[in-house]
mmCIF file of C-alpha atoms in Angstrom:
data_model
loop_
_atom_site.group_PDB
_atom_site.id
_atom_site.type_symbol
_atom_site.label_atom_id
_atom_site.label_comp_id
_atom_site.label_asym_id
_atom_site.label_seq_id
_atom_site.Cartn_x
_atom_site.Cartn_y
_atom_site.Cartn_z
ATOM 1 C CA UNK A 22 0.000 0.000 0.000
ATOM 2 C CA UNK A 23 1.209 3.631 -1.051
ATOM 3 C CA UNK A 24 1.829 6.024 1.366
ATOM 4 C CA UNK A 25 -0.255 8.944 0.801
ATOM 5 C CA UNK A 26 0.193 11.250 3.907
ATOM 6 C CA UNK A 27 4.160 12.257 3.399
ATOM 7 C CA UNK A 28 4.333 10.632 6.667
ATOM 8 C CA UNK A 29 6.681 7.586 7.607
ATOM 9 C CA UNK A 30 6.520 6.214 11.211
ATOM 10 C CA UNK A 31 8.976 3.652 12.437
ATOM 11 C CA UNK A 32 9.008 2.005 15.774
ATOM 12 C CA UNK A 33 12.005 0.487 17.175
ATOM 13 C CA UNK A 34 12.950 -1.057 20.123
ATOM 14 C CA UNK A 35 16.618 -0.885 21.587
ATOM 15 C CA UNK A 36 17.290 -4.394 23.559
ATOM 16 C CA UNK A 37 19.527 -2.076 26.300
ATOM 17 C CA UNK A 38 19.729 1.344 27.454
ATOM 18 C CA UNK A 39 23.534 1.567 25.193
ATOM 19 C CA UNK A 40 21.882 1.376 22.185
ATOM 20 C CA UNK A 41 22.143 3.575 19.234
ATOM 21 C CA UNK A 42 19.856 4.490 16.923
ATOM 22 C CA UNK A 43 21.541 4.968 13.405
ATOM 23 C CA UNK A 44 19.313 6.233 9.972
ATOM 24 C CA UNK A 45 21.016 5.105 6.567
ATOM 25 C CA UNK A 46 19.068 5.609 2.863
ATOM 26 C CA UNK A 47 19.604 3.263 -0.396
ATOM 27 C CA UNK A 48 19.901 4.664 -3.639
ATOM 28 C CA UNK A 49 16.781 5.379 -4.992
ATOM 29 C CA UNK A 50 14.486 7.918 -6.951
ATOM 30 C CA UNK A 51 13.731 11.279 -5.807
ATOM 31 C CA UNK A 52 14.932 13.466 -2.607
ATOM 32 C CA UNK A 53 14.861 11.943 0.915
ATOM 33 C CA UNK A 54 13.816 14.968 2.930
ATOM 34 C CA UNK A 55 13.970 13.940 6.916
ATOM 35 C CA UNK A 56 12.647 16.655 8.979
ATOM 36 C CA UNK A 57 11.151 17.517 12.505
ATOM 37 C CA UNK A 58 12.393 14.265 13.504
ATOM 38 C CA UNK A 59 11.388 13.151 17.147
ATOM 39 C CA UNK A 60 12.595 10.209 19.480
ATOM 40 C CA UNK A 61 10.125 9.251 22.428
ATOM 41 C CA UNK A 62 10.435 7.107 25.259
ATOM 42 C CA UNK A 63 7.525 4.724 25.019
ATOM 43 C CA UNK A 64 4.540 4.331 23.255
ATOM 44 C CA UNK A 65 2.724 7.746 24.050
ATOM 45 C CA UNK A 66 3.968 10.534 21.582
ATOM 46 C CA UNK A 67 4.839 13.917 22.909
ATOM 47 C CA UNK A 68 3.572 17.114 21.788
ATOM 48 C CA UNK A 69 6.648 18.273 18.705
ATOM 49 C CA UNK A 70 9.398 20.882 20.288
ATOM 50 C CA UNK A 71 11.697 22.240 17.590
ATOM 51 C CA UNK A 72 15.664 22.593 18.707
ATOM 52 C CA UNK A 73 15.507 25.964 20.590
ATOM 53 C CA UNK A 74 18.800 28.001 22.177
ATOM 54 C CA UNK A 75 19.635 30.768 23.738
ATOM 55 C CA UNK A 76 22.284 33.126 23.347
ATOM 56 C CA UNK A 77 23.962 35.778 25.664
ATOM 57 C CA UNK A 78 26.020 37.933 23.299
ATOM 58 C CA UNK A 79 28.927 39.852 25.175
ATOM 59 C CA UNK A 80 27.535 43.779 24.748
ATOM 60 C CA UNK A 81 28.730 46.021 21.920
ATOM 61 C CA UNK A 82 29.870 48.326 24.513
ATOM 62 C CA UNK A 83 32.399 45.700 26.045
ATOM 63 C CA UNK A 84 33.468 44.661 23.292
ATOM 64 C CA UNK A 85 34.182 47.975 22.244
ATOM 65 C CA UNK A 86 36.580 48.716 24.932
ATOM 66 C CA UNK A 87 40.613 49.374 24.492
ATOM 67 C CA UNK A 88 42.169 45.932 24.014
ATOM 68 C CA UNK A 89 39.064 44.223 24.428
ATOM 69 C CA UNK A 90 40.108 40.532 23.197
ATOM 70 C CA UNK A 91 43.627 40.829 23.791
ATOM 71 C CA UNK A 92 45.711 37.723 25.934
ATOM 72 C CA UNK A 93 46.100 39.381 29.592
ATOM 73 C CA UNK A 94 43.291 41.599 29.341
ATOM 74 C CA UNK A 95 40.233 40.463 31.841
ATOM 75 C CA UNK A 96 36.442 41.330 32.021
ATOM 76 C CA UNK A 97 35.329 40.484 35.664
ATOM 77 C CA UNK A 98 31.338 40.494 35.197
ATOM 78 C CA UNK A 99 30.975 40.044 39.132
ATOM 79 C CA UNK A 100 32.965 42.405 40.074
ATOM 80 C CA UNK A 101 31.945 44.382 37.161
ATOM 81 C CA UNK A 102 35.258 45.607 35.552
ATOM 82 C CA UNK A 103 37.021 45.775 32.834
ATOM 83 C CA UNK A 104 41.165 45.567 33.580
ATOM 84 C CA UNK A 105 43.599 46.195 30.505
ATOM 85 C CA UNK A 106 47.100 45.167 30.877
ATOM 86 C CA UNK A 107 48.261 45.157 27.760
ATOM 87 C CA UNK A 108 48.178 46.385 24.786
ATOM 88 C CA UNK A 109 48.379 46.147 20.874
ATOM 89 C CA UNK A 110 51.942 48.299 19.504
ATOM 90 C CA UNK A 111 52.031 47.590 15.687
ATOM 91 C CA UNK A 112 51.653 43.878 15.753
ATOM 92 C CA UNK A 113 52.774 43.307 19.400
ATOM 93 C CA UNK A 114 51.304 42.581 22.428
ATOM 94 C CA UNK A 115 52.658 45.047 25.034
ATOM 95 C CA UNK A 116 52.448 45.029 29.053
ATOM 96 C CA UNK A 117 50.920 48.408 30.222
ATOM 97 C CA UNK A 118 53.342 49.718 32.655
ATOM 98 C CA UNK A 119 49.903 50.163 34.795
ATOM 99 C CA UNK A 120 46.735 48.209 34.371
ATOM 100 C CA UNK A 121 43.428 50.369 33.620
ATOM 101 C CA UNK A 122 40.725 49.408 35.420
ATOM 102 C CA UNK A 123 37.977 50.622 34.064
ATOM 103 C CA UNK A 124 34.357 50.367 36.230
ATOM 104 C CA UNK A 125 32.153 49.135 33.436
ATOM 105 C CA UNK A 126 28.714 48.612 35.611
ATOM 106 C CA UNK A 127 26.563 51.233 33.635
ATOM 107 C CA UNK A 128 27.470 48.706 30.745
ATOM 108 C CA UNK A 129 25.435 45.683 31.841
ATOM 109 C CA UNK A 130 22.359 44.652 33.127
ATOM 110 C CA UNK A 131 22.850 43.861 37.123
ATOM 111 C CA UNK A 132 21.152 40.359 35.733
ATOM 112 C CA UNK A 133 23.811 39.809 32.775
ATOM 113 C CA UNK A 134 24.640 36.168 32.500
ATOM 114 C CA UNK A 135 22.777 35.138 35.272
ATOM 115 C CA UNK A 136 20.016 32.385 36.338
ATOM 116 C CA UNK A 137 20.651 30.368 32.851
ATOM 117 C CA UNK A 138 18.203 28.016 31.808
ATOM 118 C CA UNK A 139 19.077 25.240 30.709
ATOM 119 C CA UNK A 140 17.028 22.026 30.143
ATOM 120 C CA UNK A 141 18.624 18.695 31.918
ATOM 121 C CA UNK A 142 20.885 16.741 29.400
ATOM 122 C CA UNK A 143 21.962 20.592 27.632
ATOM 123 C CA UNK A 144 25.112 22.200 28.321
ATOM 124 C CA UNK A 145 26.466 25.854 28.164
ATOM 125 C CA UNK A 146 28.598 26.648 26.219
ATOM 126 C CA UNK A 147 30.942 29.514 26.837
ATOM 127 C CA UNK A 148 32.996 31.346 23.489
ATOM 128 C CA UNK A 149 35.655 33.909 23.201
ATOM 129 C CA UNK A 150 35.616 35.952 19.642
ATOM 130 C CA UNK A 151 38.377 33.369 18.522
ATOM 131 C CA UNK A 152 36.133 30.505 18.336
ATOM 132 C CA UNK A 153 37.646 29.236 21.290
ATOM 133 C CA UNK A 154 34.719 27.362 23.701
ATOM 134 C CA UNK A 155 33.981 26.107 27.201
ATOM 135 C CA UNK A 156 31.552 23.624 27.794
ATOM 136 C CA UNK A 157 29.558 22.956 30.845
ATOM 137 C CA UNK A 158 27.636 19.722 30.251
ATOM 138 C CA UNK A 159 24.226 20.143 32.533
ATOM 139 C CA UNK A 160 24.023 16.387 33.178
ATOM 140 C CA UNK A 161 20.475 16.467 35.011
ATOM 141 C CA UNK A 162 18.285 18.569 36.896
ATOM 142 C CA UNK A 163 20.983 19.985 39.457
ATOM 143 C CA UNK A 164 22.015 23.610 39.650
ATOM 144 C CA UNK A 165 25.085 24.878 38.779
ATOM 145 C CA UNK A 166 26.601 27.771 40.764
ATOM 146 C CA UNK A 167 29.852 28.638 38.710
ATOM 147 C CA UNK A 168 31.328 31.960 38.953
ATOM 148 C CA UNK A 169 32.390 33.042 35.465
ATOM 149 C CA UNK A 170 36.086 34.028 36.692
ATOM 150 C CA UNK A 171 36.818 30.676 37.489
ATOM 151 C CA UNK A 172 35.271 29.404 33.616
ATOM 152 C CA UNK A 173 37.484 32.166 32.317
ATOM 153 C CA UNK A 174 40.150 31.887 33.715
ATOM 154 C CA UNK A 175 41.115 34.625 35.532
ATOM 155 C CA UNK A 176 40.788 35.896 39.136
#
């Protein structure tokens, strides 16, 4: 019989709690179009939740700041300031005879990066404008207390 609602559902049933479940297509005629896929636990279906993320982005106005970005120079969002110590001569990195420190709370929200949400099994992830990243896998429904000098780096 033809399949006549686009719709394709497959039941499977993994023999332990390691198992995988792994999708492979033949060749064939036509596009194979897979999408709003959902796994469920159990025979009762769950109302459809697309992927969903949130995203903190560091402010304009920090990022905006002399040397913001530069190796040795810190952004301390608890104690809210910014401290350069060095700085960019030519195409070197050069130690400030004095670190600035420069009081940056009118530049963030008093809530900024705080309370995060995230759903047991997600993780936070944590990136620098290098494409570096820090991940914090959030395991299952426990709270994290992390102060962000200590993900960072710096004290």
């Amino acid at each position: 019989m033809a399949n006549t609602t686009g719709i394709a559902k497959l039941a499977v049933t993994p023999k332990t709690q390691n198992d995988t479940l792994a999708m492979s297509f033949g060749q064939g005629r036509g596009d194979v179009i897979v999408r709003d896929i959902q796994i469920e636990l159990g025979d009762t279906p769950t109302a459809y939740a697309p992927f969903h993320r949130n995203e903190y982005p560091i402010p304009e106005a920090i990022r905006a700041l002399p040397g913001y970005g530069v190796e040795g120079n810190a952004v301390d969002y608890e104690a809210k300031t910014y401290t350069q110590n060095n700085a960019i001569d030519g195409t070197e990195i050069k130690a400030l005879d004095t670190p600035i420190i420069t009081d940056i709370s009118t530049l963030i929200d008093d809530d900024f990066l705080r309370n995060l949400t995230v759903e047991a099994g997600g993780s936070v992830t944590f990136k620098n404008s290098n494409g570096d990243s820090y991940r914090i896998p959030v395991p299952s429904e426990e709270e994290y207390i992390v102060k962000l000098s200590e993900v960072g780096g710096t004290t």
